[in-house]
Short mmCIF file of C-alpha atoms in Angstrom, two decimals:
data_model
loop_
_atom_site.label_atom_id
_atom_site.label_comp_id
_atom_site.label_asym_id
_atom_site.label_seq_id
_atom_site.Cartn_x
_atom_site.Cartn_y
_atom_site.Cartn_z
CA MET A 283 -60.84 -11.55 15.79
CA LYS A 284 -60.33 -8.14 14.08
CA ILE A 285 -58.48 -7.16 16.82
CA HIS A 286 -56.13 -10.10 16.33
CA LYS A 287 -55.74 -9.59 12.37
CA THR A 288 -54.74 -6.01 13.21
CA ALA A 289 -51.99 -6.82 15.80
CA LEU A 290 -50.57 -9.30 13.26
CA ALA A 291 -50.58 -6.83 10.76
CA VAL A 292 -48.89 -4.41 13.04
CA LEU A 293 -45.79 -7.24 13.92
CA SER A 294 -45.52 -7.62 10.33
CA LEU A 295 -44.89 -4.12 9.68
CA CYS A 296 -42.51 -4.06 12.29
CA ALA A 297 -40.58 -6.86 11.10
CA CYS A 298 -40.22 -5.55 7.97
CA ALA A 299 -39.05 -1.88 9.14
CA ALA A 300 -36.53 -3.85 11.45
CA ALA A 301 -35.26 -6.02 8.17
CA SER A 302 -34.82 -2.48 6.16
CA ALA A 303 -33.50 -1.03 9.19
CA GLN A 304 -30.75 -3.97 9.54
CA THR A 305 -30.11 -5.08 5.95
CA SER A 306 -26.71 -7.00 5.55
CA THR A 307 -24.60 -7.48 2.56
CA VAL A 308 -21.51 -9.55 1.46
CA THR A 309 -19.54 -9.08 -1.46
CA LEU A 310 -16.92 -11.58 -3.23
CA TYR A 311 -14.10 -9.83 -5.29
CA GLY A 312 -11.10 -9.93 -6.49
CA SER A 313 -8.26 -9.21 -9.03
CA ILE A 314 -5.44 -11.48 -11.41
CA ASP A 315 -2.81 -9.41 -12.33
CA GLN A 316 -0.17 -11.03 -14.64
CA TYR A 317 2.70 -9.62 -16.67
CA LEU A 318 5.33 -10.49 -19.22
CA ASN A 319 8.63 -9.13 -17.47
CA TYR A 320 12.00 -8.46 -19.14
CA MET A 321 15.05 -7.11 -17.09
CA LYS A 322 18.76 -6.56 -17.32
CA SER A 323 21.77 -5.43 -15.14
CA SER A 324 24.81 -3.50 -16.37
CA SER A 325 26.46 -6.61 -14.63
CA GLY A 326 25.19 -8.51 -17.96
CA ALA A 327 22.80 -10.88 -16.17
CA SER A 328 19.30 -10.59 -17.30
CA PHE A 329 15.90 -12.52 -17.30
CA THR A 330 12.70 -12.87 -18.51
CA SER A 331 9.45 -13.93 -16.44
CA LEU A 332 5.89 -14.15 -16.39
CA ASN A 333 5.27 -12.38 -13.30
CA ASP A 334 1.72 -11.68 -10.70
CA GLY A 335 1.26 -7.98 -9.39
CA ALA A 336 2.52 -5.65 -11.55
CA PHE A 337 -0.27 -3.08 -10.14
CA LEU A 338 -2.83 -4.94 -8.34
CA ARG A 339 -1.59 -7.49 -6.71
CA SER A 340 -3.99 -10.88 -7.59
CA ARG A 341 -6.14 -11.58 -4.66
CA ILE A 342 -9.61 -12.71 -3.79
CA GLY A 343 -11.73 -11.21 -0.88
CA PHE A 344 -14.89 -11.24 1.20
CA LYS A 345 -16.20 -7.78 2.95
CA GLY A 346 -19.86 -7.20 4.47
CA ALA A 347 -21.52 -4.82 5.81
CA GLU A 348 -24.72 -4.74 8.17
CA ASP A 349 -26.75 -1.34 9.07
CA LEU A 350 -27.21 -1.28 12.57
CA GLY A 351 -29.52 1.48 13.01
CA ASN A 352 -28.91 5.03 14.40
CA GLY A 353 -26.62 5.90 11.76
CA LEU A 354 -24.09 2.94 12.39
CA THR A 355 -22.51 0.00 10.49
CA ALA A 356 -20.92 -3.16 10.76
CA LYS A 357 -18.40 -4.12 8.67
CA PHE A 358 -15.87 -6.88 7.98
CA GLN A 359 -13.13 -7.58 5.19
CA LEU A 360 -10.99 -11.03 4.59
CA GLU A 361 -8.38 -10.94 1.63
CA HIS A 362 -6.03 -13.66 0.48
CA GLY A 363 -3.37 -12.78 -1.71
CA LEU A 364 -2.15 -15.15 -4.62
CA SER A 365 0.62 -15.72 -7.29
CA SER A 366 -1.74 -16.21 -10.01
CA ASP A 367 1.17 -17.51 -12.34
CA THR A 368 1.41 -20.64 -10.25
CA GLY A 369 -1.67 -20.88 -8.47
CA THR A 370 0.11 -20.52 -4.77
CA ALA A 371 -0.71 -18.62 -1.65
CA ALA A 372 1.15 -15.02 -1.08
CA ASP A 373 2.15 -15.82 2.08
CA THR A 374 1.94 -19.80 3.22
CA THR A 375 1.91 -19.03 7.09
CA ARG A 376 -1.54 -17.39 6.84
CA PHE A 377 -4.27 -17.77 4.41
CA PHE A 378 -5.94 -14.00 4.72
CA ASP A 379 -2.52 -12.52 4.68
CA ARG A 380 -3.88 -9.14 3.20
CA GLN A 381 -6.29 -8.20 5.53
CA SER A 382 -8.55 -9.61 7.99
CA TRP A 383 -10.56 -7.21 10.44
CA VAL A 384 -14.12 -6.03 11.94
CA GLY A 385 -15.38 -2.78 12.82
CA ILE A 386 -17.71 -0.09 13.46
CA ALA A 387 -18.48 2.66 11.14
CA SER A 388 -20.53 6.08 12.16
CA LYS A 389 -21.56 8.80 9.86
CA GLU A 390 -20.32 11.10 12.83
CA PHE A 391 -17.44 9.68 14.40
CA GLY A 392 -15.84 7.69 11.64
CA GLU A 393 -14.72 4.06 11.65
CA PHE A 394 -13.09 2.01 13.97
CA ARG A 395 -11.26 -1.40 13.26
CA LEU A 396 -9.26 -4.39 14.63
CA GLY A 397 -7.25 -6.78 13.12
CA ARG A 398 -4.75 -7.41 10.16
CA GLN A 399 -5.04 -4.00 8.50
CA ASN A 400 -3.28 -2.19 5.22
CA THR A 401 -1.48 0.58 6.67
CA ALA A 402 -2.13 4.52 6.31
CA ILE A 403 0.84 4.88 3.69
CA PHE A 404 -0.90 1.82 1.78
CA TYR A 405 -4.57 3.00 1.16
CA ARG A 406 -2.39 6.51 -0.26
CA GLY A 407 -1.09 5.03 -3.32
CA ASP A 408 -3.16 6.67 -5.63
CA TYR A 409 -1.94 10.06 -4.37
CA ILE A 410 1.98 8.94 -4.97
CA ASP A 411 2.59 8.57 -8.74
CA TYR A 412 0.74 7.72 -11.74
CA GLY A 413 1.26 3.99 -11.07
CA SER A 414 -0.02 3.93 -7.55
CA ARG A 415 3.01 3.27 -6.28
CA THR A 416 3.54 -0.12 -7.91
CA LEU A 417 5.90 -1.25 -10.37
CA GLY A 418 8.17 1.55 -11.74
CA SER A 419 7.98 3.74 -8.73
CA ILE A 420 11.54 4.29 -7.39
CA VAL A 421 9.02 5.49 -4.04
CA ASN A 422 8.11 1.61 -4.31
CA ASN A 423 11.49 0.17 -4.92
CA PHE A 424 12.80 1.86 -1.47
CA GLY A 425 10.13 -0.64 0.63
CA THR A 426 6.94 0.50 1.55
CA PRO A 427 5.50 -1.08 4.85
CA SER A 428 1.92 -2.44 3.55
CA ARG A 429 0.14 -4.05 6.52
CA TYR A 430 0.03 -4.96 10.29
CA ASP A 431 -1.13 -7.59 12.93
CA ASN A 432 -3.46 -6.59 15.93
CA ASP A 433 -4.00 -3.57 14.53
CA ILE A 434 -6.72 -0.89 16.27
CA SER A 435 -7.37 2.02 13.86
CA TRP A 436 -9.81 4.62 13.21
CA GLN A 437 -10.38 7.02 10.23
CA SER A 438 -12.63 10.10 10.64
CA PRO A 439 -15.00 11.58 8.23
CA ARG A 440 -13.85 14.14 5.90
CA TRP A 441 -14.86 17.18 7.49
CA ALA A 442 -14.33 20.51 5.40
CA GLY A 443 -12.04 18.43 3.42
CA LEU A 444 -9.64 17.12 5.96
CA MET A 445 -9.70 13.45 6.99
CA LEU A 446 -7.42 11.94 9.41
CA GLU A 447 -6.62 8.37 10.42
CA ALA A 448 -4.97 6.67 12.97
CA HIS A 449 -3.65 3.19 14.23
CA TYR A 450 -1.85 1.52 17.28
CA ALA A 451 -0.22 -2.18 15.95
CA LEU A 452 0.29 -4.07 19.38
CA GLY A 453 3.54 -5.39 19.66
CA GLU A 454 2.25 -7.86 22.18
CA SER A 455 5.48 -8.12 24.14
CA THR A 456 5.98 -9.36 27.37
CA ALA A 457 8.30 -6.37 28.07
CA GLY A 458 5.41 -3.91 28.66
CA PHE A 459 2.77 -1.70 26.51
CA GLY A 460 4.16 0.07 23.50
CA LYS A 461 6.99 -2.15 23.43
CA GLN A 462 7.82 -2.95 19.90
CA ALA A 463 4.05 -1.64 19.10
CA VAL A 464 3.90 0.10 15.62
CA TYR A 465 2.10 3.82 15.46
CA GLN A 466 0.64 5.33 12.44
CA LEU A 467 -0.56 8.62 11.74
CA ALA A 468 -2.31 10.65 8.36
CA ALA A 469 -4.12 13.55 7.43
CA ASP A 470 -5.43 14.19 3.99
CA TYR A 471 -6.89 17.06 2.45
CA LEU A 472 -8.81 17.86 -0.47
CA ASN A 473 -9.84 21.02 -1.62
CA GLY A 474 -11.22 20.87 -5.45
CA PRO A 475 -8.13 19.99 -7.52
CA PHE A 476 -5.84 20.18 -4.80
CA ARG A 477 -4.55 17.01 -2.44
CA VAL A 478 -2.24 17.55 0.31
CA GLY A 479 -1.51 14.56 3.16
CA TYR A 480 0.95 13.21 5.48
CA ALA A 481 0.92 9.67 6.74
CA GLY A 482 3.97 8.25 8.66
CA ILE A 483 4.68 5.13 10.55
CA VAL A 484 7.05 4.57 13.70
CA GLY A 485 8.24 1.08 14.86
CA LYS A 486 9.15 0.80 18.53
CA PRO A 487 12.33 -1.20 19.57
CA PRO A 488 12.10 -4.13 22.22
CA ALA A 489 12.92 -3.36 25.66
CA ASN A 490 16.91 -3.55 26.36
CA ALA A 491 17.55 -3.60 22.25
CA LEU A 492 20.89 -3.34 21.01
CA TYR A 493 20.04 -0.65 18.73
CA ASP A 494 17.46 1.32 20.90
CA LYS A 495 16.16 3.64 18.14
CA ASP A 496 12.67 4.30 16.48
CA VAL A 497 12.20 3.17 12.66
CA SER A 498 10.35 5.26 11.19
CA TYR A 499 8.76 5.96 7.29
CA HIS A 500 7.31 9.64 6.85
CA ASN A 501 5.84 10.43 3.45
CA LEU A 502 4.41 13.97 2.29
CA TYR A 503 2.57 14.09 -0.80
CA ALA A 504 0.70 16.56 -3.02
CA ASN A 505 -1.64 16.44 -6.18
CA TYR A 506 -2.74 18.81 -8.78
CA ASP A 507 -5.95 17.69 -11.14
CA TYR A 508 -5.27 19.54 -14.11
CA GLY A 509 -8.39 17.94 -15.91
CA GLN A 510 -6.86 15.43 -18.41
CA GLY A 511 -4.53 14.24 -15.84
CA LYS A 512 -2.63 14.43 -12.36
CA VAL A 513 0.60 15.81 -11.31
CA TYR A 514 2.29 13.99 -8.54
CA ALA A 515 4.95 15.49 -6.05
CA VAL A 516 6.27 13.23 -2.92
CA PHE A 517 8.91 13.46 -0.12
CA ILE A 518 9.87 10.53 2.08
CA ARG A 519 12.01 10.29 5.04
CA SER A 520 13.12 7.10 6.40
CA ASN A 521 15.43 4.74 8.00
CA ASN A 522 13.84 1.27 6.80
CA SER A 523 16.28 -0.10 4.81
CA THR A 524 19.22 -2.59 5.88
CA SER A 525 21.55 -4.47 3.95
CA SER A 526 21.46 -8.55 3.58
CA ALA A 527 24.48 -10.41 2.08
CA THR A 528 21.99 -12.84 0.24
CA THR A 529 20.31 -10.02 -1.56
CA SER A 530 22.12 -6.65 -1.90
CA ASN A 531 23.13 -3.67 0.12
CA ASN A 532 19.52 -2.55 0.25
CA GLY A 533 18.06 -5.98 0.62
CA THR A 534 15.26 -5.93 2.65
CA ASN A 535 13.38 -3.66 5.28
CA ILE A 536 13.36 -3.46 9.00
CA LEU A 537 9.58 -2.67 8.92
CA GLY A 538 8.96 -5.58 6.35
CA ALA A 539 7.01 -4.78 3.46
CA VAL A 540 3.95 -7.20 5.06
CA GLY A 541 4.25 -5.76 8.82
CA ALA A 542 7.14 -6.86 11.10
CA LEU A 543 8.66 -5.83 14.41
CA VAL A 544 11.36 -4.00 15.26
CA THR A 545 14.08 -6.39 16.78
CA GLY A 546 16.52 -3.67 17.43
CA LEU A 547 19.55 -5.66 15.94
CA ARG A 548 19.72 -3.51 12.74
CA PRO A 549 22.78 -1.19 13.17
CA GLU A 550 21.73 0.36 9.45
CA VAL A 551 18.87 2.08 11.75
CA ASP A 552 21.09 5.10 11.86
CA ARG A 553 21.06 5.48 8.09
CA TYR A 554 18.34 7.61 7.12
CA TYR A 555 17.67 8.13 3.53
CA ASN A 556 15.59 10.98 1.47
CA ILE A 557 13.05 10.19 -1.27
CA TYR A 558 12.26 12.87 -3.71
CA GLN A 559 9.96 11.81 -6.56
CA LEU A 560 7.92 13.71 -9.67
CA SER A 561 5.52 12.09 -11.25
CA ALA A 562 2.68 13.43 -13.89
CA ASP A 563 -0.06 11.45 -15.81
CA TYR A 564 -2.75 12.53 -18.98
CA ARG A 565 -5.82 10.76 -19.94
CA VAL A 566 -5.32 10.70 -24.02
CA THR A 567 -8.68 9.09 -24.66
CA THR A 568 -11.50 7.97 -21.88
CA ALA A 569 -9.55 4.04 -22.56
CA LEU A 570 -6.02 5.21 -22.82
CA ARG A 571 -4.05 6.90 -19.81
CA VAL A 572 0.03 7.64 -19.91
CA GLY A 573 2.46 8.47 -17.43
CA ALA A 574 5.82 9.09 -16.03
CA LEU A 575 8.11 9.77 -13.22
CA TYR A 576 11.30 10.24 -12.05
CA GLY A 577 12.89 10.25 -8.44
CA GLN A 578 16.10 9.87 -6.27
CA ILE A 579 16.57 8.18 -2.87
CA VAL A 580 19.22 9.90 -1.32
CA ASP A 581 21.69 8.47 1.46
CA THR A 582 22.05 11.27 3.99
CA THR A 583 24.82 9.53 5.41
CA HIS A 584 27.03 10.75 2.18
CA ASN A 585 27.64 6.87 2.02
CA GLU A 586 26.97 6.71 -1.71
CA ALA A 587 24.14 4.17 -1.05
CA GLY A 588 21.29 5.99 -2.94
CA ALA A 589 20.14 5.31 -6.45
CA LYS A 590 17.84 7.37 -8.87
CA GLY A 591 15.79 6.53 -12.20
CA GLY A 592 12.34 6.87 -13.57
CA SER A 593 9.64 5.02 -15.74
CA VAL A 594 7.09 5.61 -18.49
CA GLY A 595 3.77 3.53 -18.62
CA ALA A 596 0.36 3.24 -20.14
CA PHE A 597 -3.10 1.69 -19.18
CA TYR A 598 -5.63 1.04 -22.14
CA ASP A 599 -9.08 0.16 -20.27
CA LEU A 600 -11.02 -2.45 -22.13
CA SER A 601 -13.90 -2.46 -19.57
CA LYS A 602 -14.35 -0.98 -16.57
CA ARG A 603 -12.68 -4.24 -15.26
CA THR A 604 -9.90 -5.40 -17.63
CA THR A 605 -6.99 -2.97 -18.13
CA LEU A 606 -3.76 -3.47 -20.62
CA LEU A 607 -0.61 -2.46 -19.59
CA ALA A 608 2.75 -1.41 -21.45
CA LEU A 609 5.70 -0.45 -18.56
CA ALA A 610 9.33 0.70 -19.10
CA GLU A 611 11.66 1.71 -15.85
CA THR A 612 15.14 2.06 -15.37
CA MET A 613 17.27 2.68 -11.96
CA SER A 614 20.91 3.35 -11.19
CA ASN A 615 22.41 2.72 -8.03
CA GLN A 616 25.29 4.50 -6.45
CA ALA A 617 28.54 2.81 -6.01
CA ASN A 618 27.01 1.23 -2.54
CA GLY A 619 23.42 1.46 -3.43
CA GLY A 620 21.54 -2.13 -3.79
CA PHE A 621 17.87 -1.02 -4.96
CA ARG A 622 16.22 -3.25 -7.48
CA PRO A 623 12.82 -2.83 -9.01
CA SER A 624 9.43 -3.92 -7.26
CA GLY A 625 5.67 -4.36 -8.16
CA SER A 626 2.60 -4.40 -6.13
CA ALA A 627 4.18 -8.15 -5.95
CA GLY A 628 8.27 -8.81 -5.77
CA VAL A 629 9.53 -9.57 -8.56
CA SER A 630 10.52 -13.26 -9.14
CA PRO A 631 13.09 -13.95 -10.05
CA ASN A 632 15.03 -10.79 -8.98
CA PHE A 633 18.65 -9.65 -9.36
CA THR A 634 20.99 -10.59 -6.30
CA GLY A 635 24.20 -9.41 -5.04
CA ALA A 636 26.72 -8.34 -8.00
CA ASP A 637 23.95 -8.04 -10.25
CA VAL A 638 22.39 -5.14 -8.11
CA ASN A 639 25.03 -3.26 -5.73
CA GLY A 640 26.39 -0.27 -7.75
CA GLN A 641 24.55 -1.32 -10.97
CA ARG A 642 21.86 -0.29 -13.46
CA ILE A 643 18.51 -2.19 -13.96
CA HIS A 644 16.30 -1.71 -17.11
CA GLY A 645 12.71 -3.24 -17.10
CA VAL A 646 10.08 -3.89 -19.59
CA GLN A 647 6.89 -5.21 -19.03
CA LEU A 648 3.33 -6.51 -20.78
CA GLY A 649 0.32 -7.28 -18.67
CA ILE A 650 -3.34 -7.63 -18.21
CA ILE A 651 -5.39 -6.86 -15.22
CA HIS A 652 -8.83 -8.18 -14.54
CA ARG A 653 -10.93 -7.38 -11.53
CA PHE A 654 -14.26 -8.95 -10.61
#
């Protein structure tokens, strides 16, 4: 009888140990970002609107982790974007449009993920400018690929300040391996107040493409944390900009903002742009942070299809979950330039055609962001 009771006690201890070694957590999270928006074009057109996503696109998500023991963790994330000003889905073609992946993380070897994932460039928004590459950012107005389907990724631990990241999104083409695939490489080095890094995306065209050239987006960045704030410097080289008769001379991107494959049908793939941007912020109090930036989009073909502009902004934390924001920005297009402001979500409504091409656009926004 004593042996039987002892065995039960040992089994109970083993079960408790196994449970503690393989704990599992699931977190519900999200954000609601709403702002009043006024914009005016030098053409004379203007509009006032209530928009979603100045700084942090509204979303609801689930993320979880399970401790597998031996330094391994199973992880997943499902994230649904929405327009909280209307209550509609951000993408009506899919529910978890923002992220949908599962992976394994190792303290020694890093993290591996499979599924729809944010790009390496998207994750580095906080290193691009004072507004985390959202509304008011000249870099953001050019258009940045944010996420891809069928993505296989690896992110290393940070080794002596250096972290590496690689992605391969399958084109899933019948033409063969690598056709219409999207590759990403990134490196981030952090040493005290200094951070420098690179993040790049290359999209391959299909077999026998009419314009058989890769679409690329190469981003170099550097930060300096001076205590009360940061200084941000960015250089980008990309041919990821196309025209659209219904919008503007730069109305869309070859590698779309939420993931697209290269079709090989765009002649603009031969036009490269260099983007330069300098930004800084300053923490006035523990609650109030202000910032400013200036940037240029340079058409390297000298066809007067670039733009320049800047912004100023302020963010006031009512709590660690709720922030008030105020922004003002301006952008001037060259004669053949057709860029327009964009936030974490696209501005809606927005200027099109003659109200964009060769025009100067001003904007002012007041908003609130709540995270849960």
